[in-house]
Short mmCIF file of C-alpha atoms and ligand atoms in Angstrom, two decimals:
data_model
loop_
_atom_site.label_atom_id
_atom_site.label_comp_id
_atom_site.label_asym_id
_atom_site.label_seq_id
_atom_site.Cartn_x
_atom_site.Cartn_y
_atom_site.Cartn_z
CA UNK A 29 0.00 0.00 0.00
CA UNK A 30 2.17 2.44 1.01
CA UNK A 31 4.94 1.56 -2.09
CA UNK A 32 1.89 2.34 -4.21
CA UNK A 33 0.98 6.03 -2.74
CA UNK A 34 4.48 6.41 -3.19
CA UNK A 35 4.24 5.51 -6.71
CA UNK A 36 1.29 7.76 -7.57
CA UNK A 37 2.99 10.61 -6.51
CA UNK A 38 6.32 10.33 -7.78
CA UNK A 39 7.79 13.00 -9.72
CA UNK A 40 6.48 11.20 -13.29
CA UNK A 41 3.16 11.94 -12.49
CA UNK A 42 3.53 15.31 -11.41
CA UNK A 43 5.16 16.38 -14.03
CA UNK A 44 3.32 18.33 -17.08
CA UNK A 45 3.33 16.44 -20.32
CA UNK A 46 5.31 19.45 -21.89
CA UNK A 47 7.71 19.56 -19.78
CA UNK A 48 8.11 16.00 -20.08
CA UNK A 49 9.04 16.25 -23.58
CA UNK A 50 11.12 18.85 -22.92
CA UNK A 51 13.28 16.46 -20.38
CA UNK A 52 13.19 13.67 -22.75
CA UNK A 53 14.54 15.79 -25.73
CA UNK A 54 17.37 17.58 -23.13
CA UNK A 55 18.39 13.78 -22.77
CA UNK A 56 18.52 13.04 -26.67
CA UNK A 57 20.68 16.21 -26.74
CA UNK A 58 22.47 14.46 -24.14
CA UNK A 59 23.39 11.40 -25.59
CA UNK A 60 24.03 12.88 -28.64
CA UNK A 61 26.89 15.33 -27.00
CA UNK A 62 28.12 12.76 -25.78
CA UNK A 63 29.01 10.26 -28.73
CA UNK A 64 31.56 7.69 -28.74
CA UNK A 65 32.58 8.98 -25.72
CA UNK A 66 29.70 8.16 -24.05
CA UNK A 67 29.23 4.72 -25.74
CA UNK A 68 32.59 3.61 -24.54
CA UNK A 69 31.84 4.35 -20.99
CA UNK A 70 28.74 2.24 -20.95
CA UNK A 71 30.81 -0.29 -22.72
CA UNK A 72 33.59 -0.03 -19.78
CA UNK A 73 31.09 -0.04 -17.23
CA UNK A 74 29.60 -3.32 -18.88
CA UNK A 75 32.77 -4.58 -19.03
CA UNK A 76 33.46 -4.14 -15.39
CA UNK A 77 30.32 -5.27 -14.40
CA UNK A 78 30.87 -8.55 -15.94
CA UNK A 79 34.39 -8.72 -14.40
CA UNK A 80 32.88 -8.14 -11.14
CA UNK A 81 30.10 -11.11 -11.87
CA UNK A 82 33.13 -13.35 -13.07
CA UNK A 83 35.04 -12.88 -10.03
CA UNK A 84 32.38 -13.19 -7.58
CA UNK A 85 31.86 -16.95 -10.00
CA UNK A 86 35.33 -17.41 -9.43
CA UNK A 87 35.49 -17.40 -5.79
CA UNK A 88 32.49 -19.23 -5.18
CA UNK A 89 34.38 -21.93 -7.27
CA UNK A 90 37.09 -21.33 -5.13
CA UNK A 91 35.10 -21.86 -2.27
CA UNK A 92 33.20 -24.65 -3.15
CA UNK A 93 36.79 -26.75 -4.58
CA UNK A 94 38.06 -26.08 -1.15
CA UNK A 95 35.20 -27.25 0.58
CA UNK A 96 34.72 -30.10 -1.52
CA UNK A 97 38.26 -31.10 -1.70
CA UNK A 98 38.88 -31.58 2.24
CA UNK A 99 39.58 -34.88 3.68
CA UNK A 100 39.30 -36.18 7.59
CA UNK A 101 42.05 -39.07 8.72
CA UNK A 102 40.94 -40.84 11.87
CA UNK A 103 42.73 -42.90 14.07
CA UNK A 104 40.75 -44.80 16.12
CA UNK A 105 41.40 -46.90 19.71
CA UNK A 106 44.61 -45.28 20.86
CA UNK A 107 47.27 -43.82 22.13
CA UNK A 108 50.11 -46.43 21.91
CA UNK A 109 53.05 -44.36 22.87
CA UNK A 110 55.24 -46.23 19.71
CA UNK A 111 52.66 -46.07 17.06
CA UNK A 112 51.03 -43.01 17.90
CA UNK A 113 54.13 -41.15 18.75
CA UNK A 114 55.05 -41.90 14.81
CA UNK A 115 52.07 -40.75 13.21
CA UNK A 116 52.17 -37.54 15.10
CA UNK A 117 55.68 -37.41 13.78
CA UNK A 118 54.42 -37.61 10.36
CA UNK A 119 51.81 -35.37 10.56
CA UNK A 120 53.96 -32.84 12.02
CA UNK A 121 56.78 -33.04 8.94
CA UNK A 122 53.89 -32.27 6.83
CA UNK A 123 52.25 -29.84 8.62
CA UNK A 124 48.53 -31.43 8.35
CA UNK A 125 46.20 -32.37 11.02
CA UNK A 126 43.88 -35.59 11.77
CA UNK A 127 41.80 -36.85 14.55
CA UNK A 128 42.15 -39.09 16.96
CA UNK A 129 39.21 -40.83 18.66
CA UNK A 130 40.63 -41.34 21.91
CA UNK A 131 39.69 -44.39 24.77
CA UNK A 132 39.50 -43.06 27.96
CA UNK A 133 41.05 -45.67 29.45
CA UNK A 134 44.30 -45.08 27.85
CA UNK A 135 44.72 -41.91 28.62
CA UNK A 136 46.14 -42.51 32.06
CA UNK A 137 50.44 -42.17 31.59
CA UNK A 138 49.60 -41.33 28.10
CA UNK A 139 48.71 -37.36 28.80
CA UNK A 140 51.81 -35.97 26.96
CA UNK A 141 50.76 -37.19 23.61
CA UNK A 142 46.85 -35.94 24.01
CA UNK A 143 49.25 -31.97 24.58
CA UNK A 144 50.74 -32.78 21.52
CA UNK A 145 47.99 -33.72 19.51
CA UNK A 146 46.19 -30.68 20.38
CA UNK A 147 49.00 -28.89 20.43
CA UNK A 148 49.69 -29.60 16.56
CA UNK A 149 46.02 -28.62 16.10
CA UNK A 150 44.49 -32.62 16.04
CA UNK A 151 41.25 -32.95 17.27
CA UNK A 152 40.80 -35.66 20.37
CA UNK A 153 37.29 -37.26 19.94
CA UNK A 154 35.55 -39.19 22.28
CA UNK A 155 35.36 -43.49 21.72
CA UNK A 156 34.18 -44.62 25.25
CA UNK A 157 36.15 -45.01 28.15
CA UNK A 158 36.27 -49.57 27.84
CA UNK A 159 35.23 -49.77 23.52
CA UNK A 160 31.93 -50.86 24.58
CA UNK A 161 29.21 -51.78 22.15
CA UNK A 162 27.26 -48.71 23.12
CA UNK A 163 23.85 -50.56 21.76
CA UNK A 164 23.80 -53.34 24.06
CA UNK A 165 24.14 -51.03 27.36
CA UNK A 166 22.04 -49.20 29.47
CA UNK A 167 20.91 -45.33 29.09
CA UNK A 168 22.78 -44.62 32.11
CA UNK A 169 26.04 -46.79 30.92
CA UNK A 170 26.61 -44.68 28.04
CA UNK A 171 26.22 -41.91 29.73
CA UNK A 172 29.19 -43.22 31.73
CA UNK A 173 31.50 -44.45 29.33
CA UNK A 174 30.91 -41.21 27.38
CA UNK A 175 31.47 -38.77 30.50
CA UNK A 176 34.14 -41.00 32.06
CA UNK A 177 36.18 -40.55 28.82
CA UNK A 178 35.51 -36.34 28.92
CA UNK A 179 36.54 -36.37 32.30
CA UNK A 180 39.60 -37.83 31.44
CA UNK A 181 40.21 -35.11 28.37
CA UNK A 182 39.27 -32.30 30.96
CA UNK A 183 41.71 -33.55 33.51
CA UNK A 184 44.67 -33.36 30.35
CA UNK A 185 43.54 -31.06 28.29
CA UNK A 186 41.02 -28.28 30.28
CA UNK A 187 37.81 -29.35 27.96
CA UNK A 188 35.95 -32.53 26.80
CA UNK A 189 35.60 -33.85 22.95
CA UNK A 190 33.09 -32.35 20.83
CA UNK A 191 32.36 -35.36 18.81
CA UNK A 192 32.05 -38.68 19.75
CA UNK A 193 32.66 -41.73 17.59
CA UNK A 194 30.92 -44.97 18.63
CA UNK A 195 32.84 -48.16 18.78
CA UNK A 196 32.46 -50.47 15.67
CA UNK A 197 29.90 -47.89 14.22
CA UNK A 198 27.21 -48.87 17.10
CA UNK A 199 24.48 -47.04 17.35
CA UNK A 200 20.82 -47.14 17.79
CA UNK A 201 17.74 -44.63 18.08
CA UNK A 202 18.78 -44.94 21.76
CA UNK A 203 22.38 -44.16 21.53
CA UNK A 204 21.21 -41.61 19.56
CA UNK A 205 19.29 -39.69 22.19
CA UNK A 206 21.35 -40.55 25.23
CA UNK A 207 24.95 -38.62 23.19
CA UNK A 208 24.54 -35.10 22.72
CA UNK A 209 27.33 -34.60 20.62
CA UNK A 210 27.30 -35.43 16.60
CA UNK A 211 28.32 -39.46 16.35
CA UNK A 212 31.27 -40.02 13.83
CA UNK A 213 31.45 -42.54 12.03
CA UNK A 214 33.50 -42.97 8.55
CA UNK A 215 33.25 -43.35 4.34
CA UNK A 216 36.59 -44.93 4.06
CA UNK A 217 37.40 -48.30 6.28
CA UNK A 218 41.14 -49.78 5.45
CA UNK A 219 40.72 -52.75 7.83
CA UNK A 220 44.20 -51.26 9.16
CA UNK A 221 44.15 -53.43 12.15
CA UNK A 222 44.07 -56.53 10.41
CA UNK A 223 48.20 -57.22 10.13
CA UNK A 224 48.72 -55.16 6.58
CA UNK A 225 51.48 -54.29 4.68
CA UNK A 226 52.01 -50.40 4.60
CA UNK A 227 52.72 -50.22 0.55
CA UNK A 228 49.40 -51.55 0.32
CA UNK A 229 47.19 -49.62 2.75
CA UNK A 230 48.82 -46.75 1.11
CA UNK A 231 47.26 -47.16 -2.41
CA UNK A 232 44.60 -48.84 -1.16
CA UNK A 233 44.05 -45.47 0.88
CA UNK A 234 44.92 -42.89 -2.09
CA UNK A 235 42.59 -44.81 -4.06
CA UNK A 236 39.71 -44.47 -2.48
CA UNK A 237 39.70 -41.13 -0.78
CA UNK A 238 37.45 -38.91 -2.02
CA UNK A 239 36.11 -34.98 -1.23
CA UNK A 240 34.63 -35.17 1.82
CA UNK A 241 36.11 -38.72 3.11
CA UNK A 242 36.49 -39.64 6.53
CA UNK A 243 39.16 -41.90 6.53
CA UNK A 244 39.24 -44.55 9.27
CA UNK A 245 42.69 -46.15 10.81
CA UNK A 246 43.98 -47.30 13.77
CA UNK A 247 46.89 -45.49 15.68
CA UNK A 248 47.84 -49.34 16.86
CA UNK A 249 49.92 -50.83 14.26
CA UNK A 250 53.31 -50.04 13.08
CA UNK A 251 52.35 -50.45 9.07
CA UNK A 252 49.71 -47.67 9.52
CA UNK A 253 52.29 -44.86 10.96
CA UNK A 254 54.68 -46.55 8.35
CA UNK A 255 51.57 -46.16 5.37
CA UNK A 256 51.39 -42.36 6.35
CA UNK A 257 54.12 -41.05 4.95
CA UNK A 258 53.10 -42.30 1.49
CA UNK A 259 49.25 -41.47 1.64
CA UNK A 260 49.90 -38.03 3.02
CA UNK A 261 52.33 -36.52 0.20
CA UNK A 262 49.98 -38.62 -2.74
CA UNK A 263 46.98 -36.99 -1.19
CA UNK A 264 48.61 -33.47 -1.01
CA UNK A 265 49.78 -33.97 -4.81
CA UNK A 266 45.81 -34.65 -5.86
CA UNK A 267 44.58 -31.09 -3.94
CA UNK A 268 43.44 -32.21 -1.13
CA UNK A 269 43.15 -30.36 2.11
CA UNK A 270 43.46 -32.54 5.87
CA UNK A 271 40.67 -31.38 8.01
CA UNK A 272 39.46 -32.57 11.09
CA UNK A 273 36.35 -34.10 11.86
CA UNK A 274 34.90 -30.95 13.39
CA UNK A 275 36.36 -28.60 11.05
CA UNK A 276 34.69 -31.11 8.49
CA UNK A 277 31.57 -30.78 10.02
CA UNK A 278 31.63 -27.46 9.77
CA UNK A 279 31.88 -27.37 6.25
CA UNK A 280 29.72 -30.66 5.16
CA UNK A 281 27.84 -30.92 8.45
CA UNK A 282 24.87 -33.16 7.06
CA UNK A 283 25.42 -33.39 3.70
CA UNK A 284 28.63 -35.82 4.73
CA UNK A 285 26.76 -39.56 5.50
CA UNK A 286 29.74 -40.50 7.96
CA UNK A 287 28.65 -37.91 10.54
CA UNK A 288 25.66 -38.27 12.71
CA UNK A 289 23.84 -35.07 14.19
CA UNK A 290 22.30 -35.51 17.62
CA UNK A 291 18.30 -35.14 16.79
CA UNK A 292 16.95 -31.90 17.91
CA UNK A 293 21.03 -30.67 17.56
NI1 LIG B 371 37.45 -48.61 17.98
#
């Protein structure tokens, strides 16, 4: 309503026809002054304008290729001072970060590598205190196992996990609603703790990560640690970025099938 009273008395209506002709021949004039020159600078300012559109396309391409391109590693069931200790190292020489789904039983005499994960910006996630099949326990059990764990982490690090990753992939509508955190689970399983030979996890590993994978391994066995240091650089060479599962989240949040949103989160 009130755009329309506007409308009827804009300065268009209220003007005498005369005088509009007078404006609209003042304008020809105009235009006609103004020639080539005149032409060019509406050609310029086209020209910009479609610069402008093309690099507003151009970052959103950027944007989305980064997004798209980033890639979670998870290491599951640790820390083993050895094994661990090594993948940290090899993270570290390449400057990329992972997460690692912590027990909270082995935390205990194990608190200087949980510093240094977070330290070289890895994410600690939460995988039970005992690797209990969360689906066969009671509401207040997993309660337990999940805030025995956090306690841990708070004691070490000054905060719990943000994510939590079920063991073997559990879950249930019950699980569900008894963790308040998103449940983690993965797109990419290399069977790592089977005995495996590291050339081979390696390709198996560069073959099959995609945009958006979450990667799952095991900080337990010397041929994974030993596999890093090949899937890492191949990974780099194809573009892609090393995320962590909350950084991930951030970016993919539902639209990546490994991860789990609490309902009502
Ligand atoms: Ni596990």
């Amino acid at each position: 309503m009130k755009r329309e009273k506007y409308a009827k008395q804009g300065p268009a209506e209220r003007l005498p026809k005369a005088g509009a002709i007078m404006l609209a021949l003042l304008i020809l004039f105009a235009v006609l002054l103004g020639g080539r020159e005149g032409t060019v600078a509406a050609v310029d300012a086209a020209a910009v304008d479609a610069a402008a559109v093309d690099a507003a396309a151009a970052d959103a391409a950027a944007a989305e290729a980064v997004d798209t391109a980033c890639i979670a590693l998870t290491f599951d069931d640790g820390p083993y001072p050895k094994v661990t200790e090594h993948i940290l190292d090899v993270l570290e020489k390449h400057s990329v970060s992972a997460t690692f789904f912590v027990l909270g039983s082995r935390v205990a005499g194990r608190e200087a590598l949980l510093l240094r994960m977070e330290e070289m910006g890895c994410e600690i996630g939460n995988h039970t205190f005992s690797h209990a099949d969360l689906t066969k326990l009671s509401r207040e059990q997993i309660e337990k196992e999940i805030a025995d764990t956090n306690a841990e982490f708070e004691r070490v690090l000054g905060h719990g996990a943000a994510v939590v990753r079920p063991p073997y992939g559990y879950y249930n509508e019950s699980v569900r609603n008894v963790i308040a955190y998103p449940l983690i689970l993965w797109t990419v399983d290399t069977n790592d703790w089977r005995p495996r030979n590291a050339d081979e996890l390696a390709s198996a590993v560069v073959k099959e990560a995609q945009a958006g994978s979450v990667i799952l391994m095991h900080d337990q066995q010397e041929s994974t640690a030993a596999a890093m240091d090949a899937i890492i650089p191949a990974l780099l060479a194809r573009g892609f970025r090393f995320v962590t599962v909350s950084e991930l989240l951030t970016i993919k949040g539902e639209a990546c099938s490994a991860i789990k949103i609490p309902e009502g989160g």
